[in-house]
mmCIF file of C-alpha atoms in Angstrom:
data_model
loop_
_atom_site.group_PDB
_atom_site.id
_atom_site.type_symbol
_atom_site.label_atom_id
_atom_site.label_comp_id
_atom_site.label_asym_id
_atom_site.label_seq_id
_atom_site.Cartn_x
_atom_site.Cartn_y
_atom_site.Cartn_z
ATOM 1 C CA UNK A 286 17.134 212.588 -20.795
ATOM 2 C CA UNK A 287 20.930 212.055 -20.882
ATOM 3 C CA UNK A 288 22.331 209.173 -18.824
ATOM 4 C CA UNK A 289 23.993 210.057 -15.507
ATOM 5 C CA UNK A 290 26.757 207.608 -16.461
ATOM 6 C CA UNK A 291 28.045 207.553 -20.015
ATOM 7 C CA UNK A 292 27.019 204.504 -22.027
ATOM 8 C CA UNK A 293 28.024 202.552 -25.110
ATOM 9 C CA UNK A 294 25.220 200.612 -26.819
ATOM 10 C CA UNK A 295 25.911 198.100 -29.587
ATOM 11 C CA UNK A 296 23.718 195.956 -31.844
ATOM 12 C CA UNK A 297 23.500 194.547 -35.369
ATOM 13 C CA UNK A 298 21.004 196.154 -37.753
ATOM 14 C CA UNK A 299 20.070 195.967 -41.437
ATOM 15 C CA UNK A 300 19.515 192.206 -41.310
ATOM 16 C CA UNK A 301 22.727 191.686 -39.364
ATOM 17 C CA UNK A 302 24.904 193.300 -42.026
ATOM 18 C CA UNK A 303 25.800 196.514 -40.154
ATOM 19 C CA UNK A 304 27.219 197.086 -36.686
ATOM 20 C CA UNK A 305 25.458 199.958 -34.915
ATOM 21 C CA UNK A 306 27.092 201.666 -31.935
ATOM 22 C CA UNK A 307 25.457 204.532 -30.072
ATOM 23 C CA UNK A 308 27.208 206.481 -27.338
ATOM 24 C CA UNK A 309 25.851 208.903 -24.778
ATOM 25 C CA UNK A 310 28.969 210.601 -23.395
ATOM 26 C CA UNK A 311 27.301 213.538 -21.674
ATOM 27 C CA UNK A 312 28.628 212.576 -18.235
ATOM 28 C CA UNK A 313 32.175 212.056 -19.528
ATOM 29 C CA UNK A 314 32.174 215.461 -21.224
ATOM 30 C CA UNK A 315 30.910 217.173 -18.078
ATOM 31 C CA UNK A 316 33.712 215.553 -16.092
ATOM 32 C CA UNK A 317 36.218 216.858 -18.633
ATOM 33 C CA UNK A 318 34.690 220.352 -18.404
ATOM 34 C CA UNK A 319 35.139 220.379 -14.628
ATOM 35 C CA UNK A 320 38.666 218.968 -14.653
ATOM 36 C CA UNK A 321 40.017 221.253 -17.379
ATOM 37 C CA UNK A 322 37.796 224.357 -17.014
ATOM 38 C CA UNK A 323 36.901 224.026 -20.697
ATOM 39 C CA UNK A 324 35.383 226.780 -22.760
ATOM 40 C CA UNK A 325 32.272 225.683 -24.691
ATOM 41 C CA UNK A 326 34.330 225.393 -27.884
ATOM 42 C CA UNK A 327 37.087 223.369 -26.203
ATOM 43 C CA UNK A 328 34.443 221.138 -24.606
ATOM 44 C CA UNK A 329 32.922 220.437 -28.021
ATOM 45 C CA UNK A 330 36.285 219.575 -29.590
ATOM 46 C CA UNK A 331 37.522 217.431 -26.714
ATOM 47 C CA UNK A 332 34.097 215.873 -26.158
ATOM 48 C CA UNK A 333 33.894 214.649 -29.740
ATOM 49 C CA UNK A 334 37.404 213.195 -29.465
ATOM 50 C CA UNK A 335 36.577 211.470 -26.165
ATOM 51 C CA UNK A 336 33.495 209.953 -27.805
ATOM 52 C CA UNK A 337 35.534 208.755 -30.781
ATOM 53 C CA UNK A 338 38.104 207.153 -28.465
ATOM 54 C CA UNK A 339 35.396 205.446 -26.405
ATOM 55 C CA UNK A 340 33.991 203.908 -29.591
ATOM 56 C CA UNK A 341 37.423 202.689 -30.652
ATOM 57 C CA UNK A 342 38.070 201.276 -27.170
ATOM 58 C CA UNK A 343 34.851 199.296 -27.405
ATOM 59 C CA UNK A 344 36.602 197.067 -29.956
ATOM 60 C CA UNK A 345 39.662 196.298 -27.802
ATOM 61 C CA UNK A 346 40.080 192.623 -27.013
ATOM 62 C CA UNK A 347 40.907 192.860 -23.290
ATOM 63 C CA UNK A 348 40.174 195.317 -20.490
ATOM 64 C CA UNK A 349 43.923 195.838 -20.113
ATOM 65 C CA UNK A 350 44.321 196.703 -23.805
ATOM 66 C CA UNK A 351 44.736 200.410 -24.522
ATOM 67 C CA UNK A 352 44.725 203.018 -27.222
ATOM 68 C CA UNK A 353 45.381 206.694 -27.721
ATOM 69 C CA UNK A 354 44.044 209.245 -30.164
ATOM 70 C CA UNK A 355 46.068 212.310 -31.125
ATOM 71 C CA UNK A 356 44.642 215.143 -33.196
ATOM 72 C CA UNK A 357 47.029 217.837 -34.390
ATOM 73 C CA UNK A 358 45.461 220.221 -36.864
ATOM 74 C CA UNK A 359 47.359 223.419 -36.185
ATOM 75 C CA UNK A 360 44.286 225.292 -34.939
ATOM 76 C CA UNK A 361 44.082 227.741 -32.001
ATOM 77 C CA UNK A 362 42.859 224.981 -29.694
ATOM 78 C CA UNK A 363 46.209 223.247 -30.057
ATOM 79 C CA UNK A 364 46.740 219.512 -29.880
ATOM 80 C CA UNK A 365 44.178 217.079 -28.486
ATOM 81 C CA UNK A 366 45.154 213.859 -26.761
ATOM 82 C CA UNK A 367 42.810 211.145 -25.530
ATOM 83 C CA UNK A 368 43.595 207.728 -24.050
ATOM 84 C CA UNK A 369 41.262 204.815 -23.311
ATOM 85 C CA UNK A 370 41.382 201.160 -22.335
ATOM 86 C CA UNK A 371 39.328 198.043 -22.887
ATOM 87 C CA UNK A 372 37.362 198.743 -19.700
ATOM 88 C CA UNK A 373 36.082 201.942 -21.388
ATOM 89 C CA UNK A 374 37.937 204.247 -19.045
ATOM 90 C CA UNK A 375 38.759 207.408 -20.997
ATOM 91 C CA UNK A 376 40.698 210.561 -20.266
ATOM 92 C CA UNK A 377 41.932 213.422 -22.373
ATOM 93 C CA UNK A 378 42.996 217.019 -22.786
ATOM 94 C CA UNK A 379 43.100 219.913 -25.223
ATOM 95 C CA UNK A 380 46.202 222.062 -25.254
ATOM 96 C CA UNK A 381 44.342 225.387 -24.949
ATOM 97 C CA UNK A 382 41.192 224.746 -22.890
ATOM 98 C CA UNK A 383 40.257 228.418 -22.866
ATOM 99 C CA UNK A 384 40.012 228.722 -26.676
ATOM 100 C CA UNK A 385 37.191 230.801 -28.115
ATOM 101 C CA UNK A 386 36.156 231.592 -31.694
ATOM 102 C CA UNK A 387 33.109 233.212 -33.294
ATOM 103 C CA UNK A 388 30.375 230.695 -34.157
ATOM 104 C CA UNK A 389 30.005 229.365 -37.679
ATOM 105 C CA UNK A 390 27.545 230.921 -40.093
ATOM 106 C CA UNK A 391 24.922 228.362 -39.011
ATOM 107 C CA UNK A 392 25.351 229.404 -35.374
ATOM 108 C CA UNK A 393 27.137 226.225 -34.281
ATOM 109 C CA UNK A 394 30.472 226.053 -32.466
ATOM 110 C CA UNK A 395 33.384 226.171 -34.898
ATOM 111 C CA UNK A 396 35.093 222.915 -33.930
ATOM 112 C CA UNK A 397 36.879 222.675 -37.277
ATOM 113 C CA UNK A 398 38.311 226.140 -36.816
ATOM 114 C CA UNK A 399 39.360 225.279 -33.276
ATOM 115 C CA UNK A 400 41.094 222.022 -34.220
ATOM 116 C CA UNK A 401 42.468 223.155 -37.564
ATOM 117 C CA UNK A 402 42.520 221.263 -40.833
ATOM 118 C CA UNK A 403 46.208 220.957 -41.672
ATOM 119 C CA UNK A 404 47.455 217.978 -39.742
ATOM 120 C CA UNK A 405 46.811 214.397 -38.771
ATOM 121 C CA UNK A 406 44.469 212.077 -36.918
ATOM 122 C CA UNK A 407 46.517 209.308 -35.275
ATOM 123 C CA UNK A 408 45.469 206.180 -33.392
ATOM 124 C CA UNK A 409 47.902 203.994 -31.461
ATOM 125 C CA UNK A 410 46.358 200.710 -30.327
ATOM 126 C CA UNK A 411 48.021 198.158 -28.035
ATOM 127 C CA UNK A 412 46.230 194.837 -27.692
ATOM 128 C CA UNK A 413 49.088 193.379 -25.668
ATOM 129 C CA UNK A 414 50.491 191.437 -28.609
ATOM 130 C CA UNK A 415 53.911 193.056 -28.460
ATOM 131 C CA UNK A 416 53.769 195.457 -31.406
ATOM 132 C CA UNK A 417 51.282 198.352 -31.123
ATOM 133 C CA UNK A 418 49.298 199.273 -34.225
ATOM 134 C CA UNK A 419 49.810 202.856 -35.403
ATOM 135 C CA UNK A 420 47.434 204.378 -37.933
ATOM 136 C CA UNK A 421 47.527 207.947 -39.238
ATOM 137 C CA UNK A 422 45.417 209.801 -41.760
ATOM 138 C CA UNK A 423 45.286 213.455 -42.867
ATOM 139 C CA UNK A 424 42.596 215.597 -41.286
ATOM 140 C CA UNK A 425 39.616 216.242 -43.537
ATOM 141 C CA UNK A 426 37.708 218.958 -41.713
ATOM 142 C CA UNK A 427 38.860 219.136 -38.090
ATOM 143 C CA UNK A 428 35.272 218.380 -37.079
ATOM 144 C CA UNK A 429 36.424 214.939 -35.768
ATOM 145 C CA UNK A 430 33.529 212.847 -37.166
ATOM 146 C CA UNK A 431 34.654 213.204 -40.777
ATOM 147 C CA UNK A 432 38.249 212.746 -39.675
ATOM 148 C CA UNK A 433 37.483 209.504 -37.850
ATOM 149 C CA UNK A 434 35.562 208.220 -40.851
ATOM 150 C CA UNK A 435 38.519 209.049 -43.117
ATOM 151 C CA UNK A 436 40.887 207.340 -40.675
ATOM 152 C CA UNK A 437 38.847 204.131 -40.797
ATOM 153 C CA UNK A 438 38.821 204.147 -44.586
ATOM 154 C CA UNK A 439 42.492 204.951 -45.187
ATOM 155 C CA UNK A 440 44.205 203.270 -42.224
ATOM 156 C CA UNK A 441 41.990 200.266 -41.488
ATOM 157 C CA UNK A 442 40.117 199.830 -44.771
ATOM 158 C CA UNK A 443 36.814 199.661 -42.905
ATOM 159 C CA UNK A 444 34.196 202.093 -44.234
ATOM 160 C CA UNK A 445 32.426 203.621 -41.236
ATOM 161 C CA UNK A 446 29.714 206.272 -41.118
ATOM 162 C CA UNK A 447 30.166 208.550 -38.102
ATOM 163 C CA UNK A 448 28.070 211.254 -36.442
ATOM 164 C CA UNK A 449 29.410 213.082 -33.370
ATOM 165 C CA UNK A 450 28.007 215.967 -31.366
ATOM 166 C CA UNK A 451 28.408 217.945 -28.168
ATOM 167 C CA UNK A 452 25.833 220.492 -27.047
ATOM 168 C CA UNK A 453 26.748 223.020 -24.374
ATOM 169 C CA UNK A 454 24.092 224.788 -22.318
ATOM 170 C CA UNK A 455 24.027 228.459 -21.373
ATOM 171 C CA UNK A 456 25.633 227.633 -18.016
ATOM 172 C CA UNK A 457 28.665 226.020 -19.671
ATOM 173 C CA UNK A 458 27.704 222.433 -18.887
ATOM 174 C CA UNK A 459 27.116 219.722 -21.472
ATOM 175 C CA UNK A 460 23.429 218.937 -21.959
ATOM 176 C CA UNK A 461 23.914 216.277 -24.619
ATOM 177 C CA UNK A 462 26.914 214.532 -26.166
ATOM 178 C CA UNK A 463 27.520 211.335 -28.037
ATOM 179 C CA UNK A 464 27.816 209.625 -31.359
ATOM 180 C CA UNK A 465 26.322 207.189 -33.843
ATOM 181 C CA UNK A 466 28.584 204.743 -35.690
ATOM 182 C CA UNK A 467 27.484 202.479 -38.549
ATOM 183 C CA UNK A 468 30.045 199.986 -39.797
ATOM 184 C CA UNK A 469 29.146 197.407 -42.461
ATOM 185 C CA UNK A 470 30.455 193.958 -41.602
ATOM 186 C CA UNK A 471 33.074 192.365 -43.874
ATOM 187 C CA UNK A 472 31.457 191.029 -47.033
ATOM 188 C CA UNK A 473 28.188 192.861 -46.376
ATOM 189 C CA UNK A 474 28.139 194.391 -49.858
ATOM 190 C CA UNK A 475 27.368 197.802 -51.347
ATOM 191 C CA UNK A 476 23.786 197.836 -50.062
ATOM 192 C CA UNK A 477 25.007 197.805 -46.456
ATOM 193 C CA UNK A 478 27.404 200.672 -47.174
ATOM 194 C CA UNK A 479 24.647 202.665 -48.852
ATOM 195 C CA UNK A 480 22.415 202.005 -45.850
ATOM 196 C CA UNK A 481 25.057 203.312 -43.448
ATOM 197 C CA UNK A 482 25.782 206.446 -45.453
ATOM 198 C CA UNK A 483 22.092 207.201 -45.932
ATOM 199 C CA UNK A 484 21.051 206.703 -42.322
ATOM 200 C CA UNK A 485 23.946 208.587 -40.716
ATOM 201 C CA UNK A 486 22.632 211.778 -42.311
ATOM 202 C CA UNK A 487 19.650 211.574 -39.939
ATOM 203 C CA UNK A 488 21.956 212.274 -36.982
ATOM 204 C CA UNK A 489 23.679 215.494 -37.983
ATOM 205 C CA UNK A 490 22.378 216.881 -34.661
ATOM 206 C CA UNK A 491 22.915 213.766 -32.565
ATOM 207 C CA UNK A 492 23.647 215.818 -29.429
ATOM 208 C CA UNK A 493 20.145 217.326 -29.572
ATOM 209 C CA UNK A 494 18.618 213.864 -29.946
ATOM 210 C CA UNK A 495 20.507 212.695 -26.868
ATOM 211 C CA UNK A 496 19.538 215.823 -24.939
ATOM 212 C CA UNK A 497 15.837 215.407 -25.678
ATOM 213 C CA UNK A 498 15.320 211.643 -25.753
ATOM 214 C CA UNK A 499 18.566 209.838 -24.984
ATOM 215 C CA UNK A 500 20.608 207.309 -26.926
ATOM 216 C CA UNK A 501 17.851 204.708 -26.768
ATOM 217 C CA UNK A 502 15.848 206.875 -29.183
ATOM 218 C CA UNK A 503 18.478 206.107 -31.826
ATOM 219 C CA UNK A 504 18.328 202.382 -31.057
ATOM 220 C CA UNK A 505 14.558 202.502 -31.450
ATOM 221 C CA UNK A 506 14.914 204.311 -34.786
ATOM 222 C CA UNK A 507 16.877 201.345 -36.109
ATOM 223 C CA UNK A 508 14.668 198.734 -34.491
ATOM 224 C CA UNK A 509 17.772 197.401 -32.753
ATOM 225 C CA UNK A 510 17.422 194.142 -30.828
ATOM 226 C CA UNK A 511 19.781 192.177 -28.589
ATOM 227 C CA UNK A 512 21.483 195.405 -27.582
ATOM 228 C CA UNK A 513 24.612 195.188 -25.422
ATOM 229 C CA UNK A 514 25.370 198.079 -23.072
ATOM 230 C CA UNK A 515 28.550 199.096 -21.262
ATOM 231 C CA UNK A 516 29.494 201.953 -18.951
ATOM 232 C CA UNK A 517 31.978 204.592 -20.104
ATOM 233 C CA UNK A 518 33.773 206.663 -17.465
ATOM 234 C CA UNK A 519 36.324 209.459 -17.284
ATOM 235 C CA UNK A 520 39.097 207.812 -15.259
ATOM 236 C CA UNK A 521 42.772 208.763 -15.176
ATOM 237 C CA UNK A 522 45.535 206.312 -14.276
ATOM 238 C CA UNK A 523 47.771 208.929 -12.681
ATOM 239 C CA UNK A 524 48.482 208.849 -8.939
ATOM 240 C CA UNK A 525 50.830 210.379 -6.386
ATOM 241 C CA UNK A 526 52.770 207.122 -6.370
ATOM 242 C CA UNK A 527 53.354 207.341 -10.129
ATOM 243 C CA UNK A 528 54.338 210.982 -9.816
ATOM 244 C CA UNK A 529 56.793 210.041 -7.056
ATOM 245 C CA UNK A 530 58.322 207.470 -9.393
ATOM 246 C CA UNK A 531 58.911 210.240 -11.935
ATOM 247 C CA UNK A 532 60.681 212.305 -9.284
ATOM 248 C CA UNK A 533 62.815 209.318 -8.298
ATOM 249 C CA UNK A 534 63.765 208.816 -11.941
ATOM 250 C CA UNK A 535 65.293 212.304 -11.944
ATOM 251 C CA UNK A 536 67.911 211.252 -9.433
ATOM 252 C CA UNK A 537 68.655 212.888 -6.113
ATOM 253 C CA UNK A 538 70.999 215.595 -7.363
ATOM 254 C CA UNK A 539 68.695 216.857 -10.123
ATOM 255 C CA UNK A 540 65.655 216.691 -7.847
ATOM 256 C CA UNK A 541 67.424 218.754 -5.199
ATOM 257 C CA UNK A 542 68.528 221.294 -7.785
ATOM 258 C CA UNK A 543 64.988 221.671 -9.121
ATOM 259 C CA UNK A 544 63.623 222.009 -5.594
ATOM 260 C CA UNK A 545 66.131 224.757 -4.826
ATOM 261 C CA UNK A 546 65.277 226.575 -8.037
ATOM 262 C CA UNK A 547 61.475 226.371 -7.851
ATOM 263 C CA UNK A 548 60.716 225.822 -4.164
ATOM 264 C CA UNK A 549 58.778 222.645 -4.974
ATOM 265 C CA UNK A 550 58.687 219.919 -7.588
ATOM 266 C CA UNK A 551 55.417 219.761 -9.491
ATOM 267 C CA UNK A 552 54.367 216.817 -11.621
ATOM 268 C CA UNK A 553 51.373 217.654 -13.803
ATOM 269 C CA UNK A 554 49.071 215.148 -15.520
ATOM 270 C CA UNK A 555 47.814 216.618 -18.791
ATOM 271 C CA UNK A 556 45.048 214.051 -19.140
ATOM 272 C CA UNK A 557 43.142 214.991 -15.970
ATOM 273 C CA UNK A 558 44.771 218.326 -14.994
ATOM 274 C CA UNK A 559 45.919 217.011 -11.605
ATOM 275 C CA UNK A 560 49.142 218.379 -10.135
ATOM 276 C CA UNK A 561 51.260 216.536 -7.556
ATOM 277 C CA UNK A 562 53.610 218.668 -5.431
ATOM 278 C CA UNK A 563 56.741 217.447 -3.632
ATOM 279 C CA UNK A 564 58.560 219.526 -1.022
ATOM 280 C CA UNK A 565 61.745 219.078 1.040
ATOM 281 C CA UNK A 566 60.168 216.561 3.400
ATOM 282 C CA UNK A 567 58.837 214.537 0.463
ATOM 283 C CA UNK A 568 62.315 214.363 -1.070
ATOM 284 C CA UNK A 569 63.801 213.154 2.201
ATOM 285 C CA UNK A 570 61.302 210.315 2.271
ATOM 286 C CA UNK A 571 61.859 209.459 -1.377
ATOM 287 C CA UNK A 572 65.661 209.555 -1.408
ATOM 288 C CA UNK A 573 66.569 209.187 2.251
ATOM 289 C CA UNK A 574 68.149 211.745 4.533
ATOM 290 C CA UNK A 575 71.118 212.283 2.233
ATOM 291 C CA UNK A 576 69.933 211.835 -1.343
#
């Protein structure tokens, strides 16, 4: 059964030559569905991207380190944006959460059609060393797994076999989501790469494996030992205080003008779909009686 809290499992396999990471992100995807009112197709696209970002965040050096993933393929789902930190707190959005398309010929959700295939997969990583790392690669399929694998190869020169999946039930909730990542260690040789590419094919339907048996089934398949485990949560860093700071940054005159025009000032967080509203009384408190 899926975990009630999303998890990242990590171990070394293939005689210590390959890093195995397994994620069960079912809970994170369900939180995203609730926050953004996602269609099944949007949930699959965003869920795969959230899983990819959680895996990437698992390599950050400090809990305060951060990264973002941007996927812009020109598809009807629009842009996807996901952010995460070293504490494995993730959040994200898809530009058109209501998107719907006919299923693919094999009956599966058309994530590639939703995301689009003419664009880029971009990762911005900040380890607190002063200069963030920015890596970009062209989209391969829009299915996210292949795109992440291509990103690793072209931008970081680290061959990585990736399987991602999100399965949505008839009631619109996620019943299984996660990923399997096999990354040969530096100097591991061609045999380790062949091992990763061969074994990842077993997890083309990783979401169904997680739905039926959980991520630990995958760990057992590999005979993984000395497994580390960490929680992954959907957490946004926005707050009313931060929204108030944005209003203050407008200046009193512009804030008053916007209030007069719209009747209220609304600050919307795309990552978690929370909206903060400021009225006349709020502006008085922020700027004083005569802003």
